[in-house]
C-alpha atoms as an extended CHARMM CRD file, in Angstrom:
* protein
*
       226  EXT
         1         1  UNK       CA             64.7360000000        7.1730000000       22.3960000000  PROA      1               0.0000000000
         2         2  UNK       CA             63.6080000000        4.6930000000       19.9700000000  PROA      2               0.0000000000
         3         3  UNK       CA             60.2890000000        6.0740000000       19.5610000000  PROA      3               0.0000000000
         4         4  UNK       CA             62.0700000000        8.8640000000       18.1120000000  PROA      4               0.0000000000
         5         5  UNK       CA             63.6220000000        6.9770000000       15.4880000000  PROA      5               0.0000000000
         6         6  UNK       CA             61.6070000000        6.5890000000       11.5720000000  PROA      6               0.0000000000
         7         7  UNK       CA             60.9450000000        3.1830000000       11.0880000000  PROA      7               0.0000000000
         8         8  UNK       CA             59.9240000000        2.6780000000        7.5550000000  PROA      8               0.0000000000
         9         9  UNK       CA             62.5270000000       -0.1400000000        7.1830000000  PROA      9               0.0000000000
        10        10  UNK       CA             62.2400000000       -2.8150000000        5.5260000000  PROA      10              0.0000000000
        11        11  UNK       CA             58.1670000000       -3.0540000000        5.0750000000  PROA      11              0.0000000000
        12        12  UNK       CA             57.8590000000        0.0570000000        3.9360000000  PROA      12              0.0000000000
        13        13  UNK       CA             61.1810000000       -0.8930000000        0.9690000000  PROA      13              0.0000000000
        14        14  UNK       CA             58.0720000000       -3.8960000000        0.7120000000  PROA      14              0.0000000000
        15        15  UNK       CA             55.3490000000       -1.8810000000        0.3680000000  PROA      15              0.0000000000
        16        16  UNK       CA             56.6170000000        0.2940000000       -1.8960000000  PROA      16              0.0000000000
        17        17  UNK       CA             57.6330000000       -2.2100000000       -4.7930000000  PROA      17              0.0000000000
        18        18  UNK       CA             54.3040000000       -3.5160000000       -4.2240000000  PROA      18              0.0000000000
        19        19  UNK       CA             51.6790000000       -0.1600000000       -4.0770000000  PROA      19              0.0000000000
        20        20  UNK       CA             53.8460000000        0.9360000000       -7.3110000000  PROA      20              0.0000000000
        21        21  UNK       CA             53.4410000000       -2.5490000000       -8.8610000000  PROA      21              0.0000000000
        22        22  UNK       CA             49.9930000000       -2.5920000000       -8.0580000000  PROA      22              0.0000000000
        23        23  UNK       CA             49.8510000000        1.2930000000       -9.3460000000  PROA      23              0.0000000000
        24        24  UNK       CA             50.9800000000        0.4840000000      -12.9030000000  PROA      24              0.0000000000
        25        25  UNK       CA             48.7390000000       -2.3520000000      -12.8980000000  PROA      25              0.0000000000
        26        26  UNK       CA             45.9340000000       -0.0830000000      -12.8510000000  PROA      26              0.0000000000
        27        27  UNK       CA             47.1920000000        1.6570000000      -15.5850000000  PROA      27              0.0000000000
        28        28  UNK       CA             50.5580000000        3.6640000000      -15.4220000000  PROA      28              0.0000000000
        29        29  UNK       CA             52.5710000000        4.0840000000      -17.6710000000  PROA      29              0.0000000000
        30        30  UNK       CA             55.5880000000        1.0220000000      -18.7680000000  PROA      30              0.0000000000
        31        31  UNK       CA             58.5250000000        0.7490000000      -16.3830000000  PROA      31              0.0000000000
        32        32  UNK       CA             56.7620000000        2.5250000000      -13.1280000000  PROA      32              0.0000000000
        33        33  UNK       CA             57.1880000000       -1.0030000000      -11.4950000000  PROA      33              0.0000000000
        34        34  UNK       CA             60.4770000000       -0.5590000000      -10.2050000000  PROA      34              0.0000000000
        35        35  UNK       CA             60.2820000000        3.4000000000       -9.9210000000  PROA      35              0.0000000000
        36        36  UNK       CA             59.7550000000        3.2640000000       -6.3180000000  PROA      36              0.0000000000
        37        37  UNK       CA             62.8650000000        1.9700000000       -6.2790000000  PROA      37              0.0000000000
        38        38  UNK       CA             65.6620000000        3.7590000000       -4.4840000000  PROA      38              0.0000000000
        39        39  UNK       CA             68.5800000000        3.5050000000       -7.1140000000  PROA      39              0.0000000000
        40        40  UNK       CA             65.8890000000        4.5260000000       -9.8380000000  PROA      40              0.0000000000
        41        41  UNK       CA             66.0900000000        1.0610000000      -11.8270000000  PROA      41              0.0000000000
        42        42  UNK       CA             62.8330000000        1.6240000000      -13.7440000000  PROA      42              0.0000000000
        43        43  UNK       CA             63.9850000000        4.9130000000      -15.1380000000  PROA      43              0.0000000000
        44        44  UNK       CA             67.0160000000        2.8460000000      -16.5410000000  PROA      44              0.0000000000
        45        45  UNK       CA             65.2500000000        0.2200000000      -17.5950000000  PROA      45              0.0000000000
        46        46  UNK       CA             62.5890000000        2.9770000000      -19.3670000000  PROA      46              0.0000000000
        47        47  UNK       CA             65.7970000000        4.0990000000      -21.5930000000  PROA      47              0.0000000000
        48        48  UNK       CA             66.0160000000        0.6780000000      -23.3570000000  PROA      48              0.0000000000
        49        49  UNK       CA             62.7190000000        1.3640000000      -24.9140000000  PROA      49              0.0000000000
        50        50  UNK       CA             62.7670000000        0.2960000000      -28.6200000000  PROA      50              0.0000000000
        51        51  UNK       CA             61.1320000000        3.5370000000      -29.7250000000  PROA      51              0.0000000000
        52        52  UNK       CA             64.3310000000        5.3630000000      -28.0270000000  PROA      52              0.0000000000
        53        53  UNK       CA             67.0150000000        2.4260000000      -28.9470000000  PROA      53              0.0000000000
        54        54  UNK       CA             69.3030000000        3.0150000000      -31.5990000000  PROA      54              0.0000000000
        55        55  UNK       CA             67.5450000000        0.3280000000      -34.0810000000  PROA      55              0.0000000000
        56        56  UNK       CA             69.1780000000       -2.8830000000      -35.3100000000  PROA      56              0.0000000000
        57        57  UNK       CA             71.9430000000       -0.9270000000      -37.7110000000  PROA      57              0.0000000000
        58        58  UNK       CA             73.6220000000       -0.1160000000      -34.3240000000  PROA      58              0.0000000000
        59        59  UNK       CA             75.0830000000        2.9620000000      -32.5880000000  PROA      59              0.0000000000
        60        60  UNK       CA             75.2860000000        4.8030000000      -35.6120000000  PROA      60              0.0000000000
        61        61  UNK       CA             72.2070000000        4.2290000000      -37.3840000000  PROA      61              0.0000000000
        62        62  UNK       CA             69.0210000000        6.5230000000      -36.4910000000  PROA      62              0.0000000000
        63        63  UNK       CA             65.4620000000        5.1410000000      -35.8840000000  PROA      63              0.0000000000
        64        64  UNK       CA             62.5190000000        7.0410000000      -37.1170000000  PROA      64              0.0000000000
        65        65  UNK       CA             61.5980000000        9.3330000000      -34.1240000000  PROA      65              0.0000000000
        66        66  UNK       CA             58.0990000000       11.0970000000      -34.6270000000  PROA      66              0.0000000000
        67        67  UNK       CA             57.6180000000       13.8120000000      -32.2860000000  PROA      67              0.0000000000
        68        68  UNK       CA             54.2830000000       12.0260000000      -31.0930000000  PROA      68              0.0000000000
        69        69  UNK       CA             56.0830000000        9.2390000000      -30.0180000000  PROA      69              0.0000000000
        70        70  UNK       CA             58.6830000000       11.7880000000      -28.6370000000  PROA      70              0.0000000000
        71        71  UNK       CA             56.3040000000       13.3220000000      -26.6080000000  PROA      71              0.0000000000
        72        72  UNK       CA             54.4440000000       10.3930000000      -25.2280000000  PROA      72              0.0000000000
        73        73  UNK       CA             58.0620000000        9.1660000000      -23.9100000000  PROA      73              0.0000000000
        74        74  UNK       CA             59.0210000000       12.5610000000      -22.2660000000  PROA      74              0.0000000000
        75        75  UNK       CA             55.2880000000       12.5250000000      -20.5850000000  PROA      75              0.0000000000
        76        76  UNK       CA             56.0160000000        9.1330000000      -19.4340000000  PROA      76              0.0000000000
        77        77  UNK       CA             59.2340000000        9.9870000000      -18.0760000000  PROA      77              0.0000000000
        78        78  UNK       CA             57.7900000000       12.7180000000      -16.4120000000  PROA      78              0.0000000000
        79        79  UNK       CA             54.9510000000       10.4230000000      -14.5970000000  PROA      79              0.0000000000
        80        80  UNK       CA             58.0500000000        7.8920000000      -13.4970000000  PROA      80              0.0000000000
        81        81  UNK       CA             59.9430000000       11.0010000000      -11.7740000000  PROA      81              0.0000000000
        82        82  UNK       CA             56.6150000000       11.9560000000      -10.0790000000  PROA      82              0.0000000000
        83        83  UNK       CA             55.7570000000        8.6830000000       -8.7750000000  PROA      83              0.0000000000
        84        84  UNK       CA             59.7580000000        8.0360000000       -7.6220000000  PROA      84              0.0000000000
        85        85  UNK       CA             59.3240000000       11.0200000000       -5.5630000000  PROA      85              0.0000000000
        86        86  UNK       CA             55.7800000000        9.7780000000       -4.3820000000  PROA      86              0.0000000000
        87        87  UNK       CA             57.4320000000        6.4800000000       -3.0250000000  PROA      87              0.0000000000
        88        88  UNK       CA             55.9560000000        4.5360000000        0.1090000000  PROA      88              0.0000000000
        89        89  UNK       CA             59.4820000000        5.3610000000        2.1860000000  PROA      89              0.0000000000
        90        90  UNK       CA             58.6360000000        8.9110000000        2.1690000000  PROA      90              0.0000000000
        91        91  UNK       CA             54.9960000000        8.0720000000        2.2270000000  PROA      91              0.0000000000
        92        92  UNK       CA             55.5700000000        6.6180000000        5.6140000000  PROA      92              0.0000000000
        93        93  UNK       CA             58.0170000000        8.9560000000        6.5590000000  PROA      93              0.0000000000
        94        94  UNK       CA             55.9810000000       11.8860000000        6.6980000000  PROA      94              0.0000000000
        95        95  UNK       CA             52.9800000000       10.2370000000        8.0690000000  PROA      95              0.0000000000
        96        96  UNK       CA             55.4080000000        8.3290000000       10.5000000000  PROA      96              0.0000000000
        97        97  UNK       CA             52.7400000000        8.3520000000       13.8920000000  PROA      97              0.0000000000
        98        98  UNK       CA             50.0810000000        6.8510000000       11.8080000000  PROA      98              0.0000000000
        99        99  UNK       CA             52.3960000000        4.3060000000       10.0940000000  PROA      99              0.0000000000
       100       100  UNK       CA             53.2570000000        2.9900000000       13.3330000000  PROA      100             0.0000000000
       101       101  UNK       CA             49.7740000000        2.6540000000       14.1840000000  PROA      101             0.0000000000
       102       102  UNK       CA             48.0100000000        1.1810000000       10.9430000000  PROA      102             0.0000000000
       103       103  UNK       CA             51.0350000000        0.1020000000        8.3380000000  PROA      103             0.0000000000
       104       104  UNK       CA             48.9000000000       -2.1730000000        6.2110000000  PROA      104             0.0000000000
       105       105  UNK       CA             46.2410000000        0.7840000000        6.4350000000  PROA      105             0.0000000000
       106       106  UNK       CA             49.5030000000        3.2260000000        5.0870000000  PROA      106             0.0000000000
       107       107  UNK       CA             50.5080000000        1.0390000000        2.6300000000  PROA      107             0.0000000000
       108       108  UNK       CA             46.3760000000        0.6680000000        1.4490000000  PROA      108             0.0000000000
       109       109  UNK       CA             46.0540000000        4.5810000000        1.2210000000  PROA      109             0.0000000000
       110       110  UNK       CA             49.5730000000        4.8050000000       -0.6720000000  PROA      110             0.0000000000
       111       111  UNK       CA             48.4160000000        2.5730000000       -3.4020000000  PROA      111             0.0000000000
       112       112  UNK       CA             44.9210000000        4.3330000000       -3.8830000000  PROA      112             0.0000000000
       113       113  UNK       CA             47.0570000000        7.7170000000       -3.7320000000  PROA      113             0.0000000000
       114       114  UNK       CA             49.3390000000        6.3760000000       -6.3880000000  PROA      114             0.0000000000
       115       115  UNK       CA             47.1090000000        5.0180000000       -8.4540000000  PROA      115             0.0000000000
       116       116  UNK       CA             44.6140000000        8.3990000000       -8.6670000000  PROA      116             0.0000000000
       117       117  UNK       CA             47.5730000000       10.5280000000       -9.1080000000  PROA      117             0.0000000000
       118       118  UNK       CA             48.5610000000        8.3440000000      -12.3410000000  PROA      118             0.0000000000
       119       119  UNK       CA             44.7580000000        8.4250000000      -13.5870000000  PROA      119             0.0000000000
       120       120  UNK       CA             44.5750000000       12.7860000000      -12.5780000000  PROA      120             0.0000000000
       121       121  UNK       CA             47.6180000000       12.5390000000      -14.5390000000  PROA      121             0.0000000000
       122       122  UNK       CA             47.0770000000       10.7130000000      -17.5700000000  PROA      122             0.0000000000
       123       123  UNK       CA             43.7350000000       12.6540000000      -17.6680000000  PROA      123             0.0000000000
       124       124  UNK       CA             45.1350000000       15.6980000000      -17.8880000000  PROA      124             0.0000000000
       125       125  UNK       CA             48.1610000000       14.9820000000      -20.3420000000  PROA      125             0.0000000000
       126       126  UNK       CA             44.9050000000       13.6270000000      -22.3760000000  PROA      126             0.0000000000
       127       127  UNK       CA             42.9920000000       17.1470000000      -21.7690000000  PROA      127             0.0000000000
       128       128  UNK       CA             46.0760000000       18.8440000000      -23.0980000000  PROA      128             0.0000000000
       129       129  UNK       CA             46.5180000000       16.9470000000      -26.0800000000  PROA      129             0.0000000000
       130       130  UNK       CA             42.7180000000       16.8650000000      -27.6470000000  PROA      130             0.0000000000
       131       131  UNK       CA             42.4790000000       20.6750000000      -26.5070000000  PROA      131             0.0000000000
       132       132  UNK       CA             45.8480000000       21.7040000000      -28.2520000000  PROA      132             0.0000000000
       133       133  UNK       CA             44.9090000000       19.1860000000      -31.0720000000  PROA      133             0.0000000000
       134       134  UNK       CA             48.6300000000       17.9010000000      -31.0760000000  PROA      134             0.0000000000
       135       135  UNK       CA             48.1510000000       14.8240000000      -32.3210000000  PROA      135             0.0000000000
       136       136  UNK       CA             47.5800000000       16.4050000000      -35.4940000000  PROA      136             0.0000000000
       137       137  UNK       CA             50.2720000000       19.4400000000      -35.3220000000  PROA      137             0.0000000000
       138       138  UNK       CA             52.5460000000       17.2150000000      -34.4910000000  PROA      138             0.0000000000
       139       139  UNK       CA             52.0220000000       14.7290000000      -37.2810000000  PROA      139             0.0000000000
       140       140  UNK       CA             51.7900000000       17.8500000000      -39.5910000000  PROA      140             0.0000000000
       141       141  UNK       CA             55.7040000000       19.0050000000      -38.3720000000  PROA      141             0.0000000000
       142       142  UNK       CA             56.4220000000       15.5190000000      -39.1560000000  PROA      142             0.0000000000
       143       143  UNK       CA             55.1380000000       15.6960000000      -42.6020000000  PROA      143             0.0000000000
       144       144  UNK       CA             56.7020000000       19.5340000000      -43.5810000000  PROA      144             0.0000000000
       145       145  UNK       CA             60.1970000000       17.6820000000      -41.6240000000  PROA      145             0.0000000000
       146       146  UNK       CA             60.1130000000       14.8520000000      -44.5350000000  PROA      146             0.0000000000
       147       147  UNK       CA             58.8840000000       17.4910000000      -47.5350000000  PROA      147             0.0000000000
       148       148  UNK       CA             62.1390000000       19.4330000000      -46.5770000000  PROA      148             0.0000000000
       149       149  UNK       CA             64.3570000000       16.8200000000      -46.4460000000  PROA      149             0.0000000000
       150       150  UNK       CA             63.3570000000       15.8700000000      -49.9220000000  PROA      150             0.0000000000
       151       151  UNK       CA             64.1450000000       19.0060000000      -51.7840000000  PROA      151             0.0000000000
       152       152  UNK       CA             67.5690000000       19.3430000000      -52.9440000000  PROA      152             0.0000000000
       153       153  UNK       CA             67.6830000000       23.1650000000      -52.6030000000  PROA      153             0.0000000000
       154       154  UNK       CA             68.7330000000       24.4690000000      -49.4510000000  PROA      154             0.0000000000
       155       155  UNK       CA             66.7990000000       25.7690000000      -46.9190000000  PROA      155             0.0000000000
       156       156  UNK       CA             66.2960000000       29.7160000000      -46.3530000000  PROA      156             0.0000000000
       157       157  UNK       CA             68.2190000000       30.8630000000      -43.3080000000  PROA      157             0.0000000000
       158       158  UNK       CA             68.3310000000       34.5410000000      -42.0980000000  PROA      158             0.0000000000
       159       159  UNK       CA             71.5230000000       36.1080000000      -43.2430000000  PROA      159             0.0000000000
       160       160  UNK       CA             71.5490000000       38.3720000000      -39.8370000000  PROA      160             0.0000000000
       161       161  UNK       CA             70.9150000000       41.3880000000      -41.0750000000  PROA      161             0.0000000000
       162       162  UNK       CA             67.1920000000       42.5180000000      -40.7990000000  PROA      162             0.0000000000
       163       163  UNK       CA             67.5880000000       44.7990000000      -43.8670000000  PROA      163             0.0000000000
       164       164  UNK       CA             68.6890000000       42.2510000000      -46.3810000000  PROA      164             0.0000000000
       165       165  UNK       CA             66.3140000000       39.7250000000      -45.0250000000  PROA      165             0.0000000000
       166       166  UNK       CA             63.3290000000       42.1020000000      -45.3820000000  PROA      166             0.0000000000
       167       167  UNK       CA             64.4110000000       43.4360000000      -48.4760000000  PROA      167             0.0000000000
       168       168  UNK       CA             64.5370000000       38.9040000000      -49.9080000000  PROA      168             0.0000000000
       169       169  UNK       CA             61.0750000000       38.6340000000      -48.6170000000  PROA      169             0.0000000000
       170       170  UNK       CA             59.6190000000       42.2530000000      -49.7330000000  PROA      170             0.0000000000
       171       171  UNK       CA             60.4980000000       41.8630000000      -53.4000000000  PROA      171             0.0000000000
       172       172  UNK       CA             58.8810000000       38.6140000000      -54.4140000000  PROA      172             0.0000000000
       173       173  UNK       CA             55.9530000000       39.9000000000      -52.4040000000  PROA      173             0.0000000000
       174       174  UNK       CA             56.0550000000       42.7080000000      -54.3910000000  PROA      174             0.0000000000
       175       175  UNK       CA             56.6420000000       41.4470000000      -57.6500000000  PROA      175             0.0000000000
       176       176  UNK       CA             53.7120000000       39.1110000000      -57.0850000000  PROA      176             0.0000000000
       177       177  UNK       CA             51.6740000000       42.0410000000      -56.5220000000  PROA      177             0.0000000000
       178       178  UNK       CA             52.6860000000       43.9080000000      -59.4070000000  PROA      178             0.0000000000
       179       179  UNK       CA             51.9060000000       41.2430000000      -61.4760000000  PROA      179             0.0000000000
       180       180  UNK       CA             48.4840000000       41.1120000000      -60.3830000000  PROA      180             0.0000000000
       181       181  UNK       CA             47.6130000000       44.3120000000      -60.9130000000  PROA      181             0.0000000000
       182       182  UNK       CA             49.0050000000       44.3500000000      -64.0700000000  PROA      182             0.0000000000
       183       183  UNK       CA             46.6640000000       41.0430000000      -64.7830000000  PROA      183             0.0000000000
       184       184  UNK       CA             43.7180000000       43.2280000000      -63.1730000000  PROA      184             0.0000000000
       185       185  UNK       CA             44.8530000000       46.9210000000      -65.6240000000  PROA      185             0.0000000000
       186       186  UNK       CA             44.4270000000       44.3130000000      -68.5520000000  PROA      186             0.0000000000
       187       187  UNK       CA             41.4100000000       42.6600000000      -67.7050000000  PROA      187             0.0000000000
       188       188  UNK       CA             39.5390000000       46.3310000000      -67.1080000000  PROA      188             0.0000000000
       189       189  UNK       CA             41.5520000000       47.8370000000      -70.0680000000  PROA      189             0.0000000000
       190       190  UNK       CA             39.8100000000       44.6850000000      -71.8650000000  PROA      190             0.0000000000
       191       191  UNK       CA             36.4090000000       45.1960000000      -70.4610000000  PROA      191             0.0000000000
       192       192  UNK       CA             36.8980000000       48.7490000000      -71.1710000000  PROA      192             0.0000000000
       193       193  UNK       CA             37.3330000000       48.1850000000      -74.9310000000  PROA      193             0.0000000000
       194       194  UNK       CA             33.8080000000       46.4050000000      -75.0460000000  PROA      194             0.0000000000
       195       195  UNK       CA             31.8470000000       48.9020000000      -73.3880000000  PROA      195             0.0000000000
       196       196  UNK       CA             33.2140000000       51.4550000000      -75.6010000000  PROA      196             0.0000000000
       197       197  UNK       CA             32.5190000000       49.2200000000      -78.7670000000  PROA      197             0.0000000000
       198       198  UNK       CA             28.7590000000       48.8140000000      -77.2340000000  PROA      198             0.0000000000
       199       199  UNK       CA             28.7150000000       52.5970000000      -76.9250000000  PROA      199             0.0000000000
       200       200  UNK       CA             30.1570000000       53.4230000000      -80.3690000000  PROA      200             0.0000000000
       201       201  UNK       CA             27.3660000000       50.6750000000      -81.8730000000  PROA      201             0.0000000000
       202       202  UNK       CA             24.3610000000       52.1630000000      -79.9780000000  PROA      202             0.0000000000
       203       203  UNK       CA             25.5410000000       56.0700000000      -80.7720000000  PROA      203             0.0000000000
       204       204  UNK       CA             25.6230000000       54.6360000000      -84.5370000000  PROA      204             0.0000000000
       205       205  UNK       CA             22.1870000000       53.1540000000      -84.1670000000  PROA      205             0.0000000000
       206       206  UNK       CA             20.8710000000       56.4070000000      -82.6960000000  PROA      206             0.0000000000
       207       207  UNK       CA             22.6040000000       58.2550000000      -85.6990000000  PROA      207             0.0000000000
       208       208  UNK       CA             20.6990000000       55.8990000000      -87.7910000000  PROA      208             0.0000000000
       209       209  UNK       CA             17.7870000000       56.1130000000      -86.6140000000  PROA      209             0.0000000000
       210       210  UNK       CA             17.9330000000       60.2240000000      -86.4430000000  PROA      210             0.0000000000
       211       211  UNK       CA             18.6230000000       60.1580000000      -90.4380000000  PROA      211             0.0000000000
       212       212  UNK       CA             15.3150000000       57.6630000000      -91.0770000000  PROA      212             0.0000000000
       213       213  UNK       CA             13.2410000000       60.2280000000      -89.2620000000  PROA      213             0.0000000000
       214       214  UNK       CA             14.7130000000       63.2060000000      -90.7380000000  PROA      214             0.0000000000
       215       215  UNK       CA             14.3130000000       61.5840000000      -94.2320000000  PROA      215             0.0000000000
       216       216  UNK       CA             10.8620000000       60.5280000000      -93.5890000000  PROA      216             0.0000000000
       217       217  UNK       CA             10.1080000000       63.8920000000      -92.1610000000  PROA      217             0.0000000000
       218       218  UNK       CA             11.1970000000       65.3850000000      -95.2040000000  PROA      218             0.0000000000
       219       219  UNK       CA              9.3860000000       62.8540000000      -97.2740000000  PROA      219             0.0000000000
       220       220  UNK       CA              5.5620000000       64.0230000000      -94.9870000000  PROA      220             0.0000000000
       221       221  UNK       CA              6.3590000000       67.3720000000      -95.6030000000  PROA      221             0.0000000000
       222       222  UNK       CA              6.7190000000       67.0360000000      -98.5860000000  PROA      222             0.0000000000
       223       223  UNK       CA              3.7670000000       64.7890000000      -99.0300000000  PROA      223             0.0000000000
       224       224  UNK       CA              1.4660000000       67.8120000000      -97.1090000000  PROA      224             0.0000000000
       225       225  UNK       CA              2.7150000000       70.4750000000      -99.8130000000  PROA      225             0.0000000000
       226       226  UNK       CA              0.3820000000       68.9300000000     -102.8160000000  PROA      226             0.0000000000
């Protein structure tokens, strides 16, 4: 009957504060110490982050929040959950035979299991972010955030009916457009008015030209006749 029993007692509580210690050592993310942690302390103690706090005007005062720094605090929250549920207890658990046979070999594979799932991880948040470019985007939404909040007008919201709303945006559009063409009628009705000037100068150089031959013809002829 007692080999029946799970007996990840109190070495494997041990060897999980340690392999997760160990784990952000190597590079995991702030406040994964105590994450293998049963009552979830390092997830508590992750919410009393100064880029989350409320800043030094108190409760009702709001901090700066980018939506980088947002997003580097949800993705580290996210790596905390995943290595709570990856804890040494159920570690041992489900490779309970094995435990009983090699513990300090358990606890030696947990650690280099926790430590390359934080490294796949982080690698592949990384991947995500220089493929998606959202360091930039995300500074950029910043940036349009703060050039809103500056204007005094308000902001454009759709009234609800599609109509209406397409009928606001069609008529600037459209007026826009009209007044470009009308900038493009006058610039050919302009260019227009030269090439007929050019046309109405060379036909009177060709008339003038016609009435010097004529009048020398006439002047030959009558030249021949004595």
């Amino acid at each position: 009957m007692e080999e029946n029993k799970p007996e990840p007692g109190p070495e494997p509580g041990t060897g999980n504060d340690a392999d997760t210690g160990d784990a952000a050592e190597k590079g995991g993310p702030s406040g994964v110490n105590g994450a293998g942690g049963a009552d979830g302390s390092g997830s508590r103690d992750s919410q009393h982050n100064p880029n989350l706090s409320s800043g030094p005007g108190g409760p009702g005062s709001e901090p700066k929040r980018t939506r980088l720094k947002l997003f580097n605090k949800v993705m580290e929250k996210s790596l905390q959950r995943v290595i709570t549920e990856a804890s040494f207890q159920r570690f041992a658990h489900s490779f309970h035979p094995f435990y009983k046979l090699q513990p300090s070999v358990t606890q030696s594979i947990h650690r280099t299991f926790i430590s390359q799932l934080q490294t796949s991880i982080q690698d592949d948040i990384s991947q995500i972010m220089e493929e998606g470019n959202l360091h930039a985007q995300l500074d950029e939404l910043d940036r349009l955030q703060e050039e809103g909040s500056d204007t005094a007008e308000p902001a454009w919201r759709p009234s609800g009916v599609p109509e209406q709303d397409f009928h606001c945006f069609l008529i600037p559009y459209s007026l826009q457009q009209q007044e470009f063409l009308r900038k493009a009628v006058r610039s050919l009705e302009q260019e227009n008015g030269r090439l007929a000037q050019s046309v109405q100068a060379g036909r009177e150089r060709l008339s003038e030209a016609e009435k010097q031959i004529q009048e020398r013809l006439r002047e030959w002829q009558v030249s021949q006749t004595f």
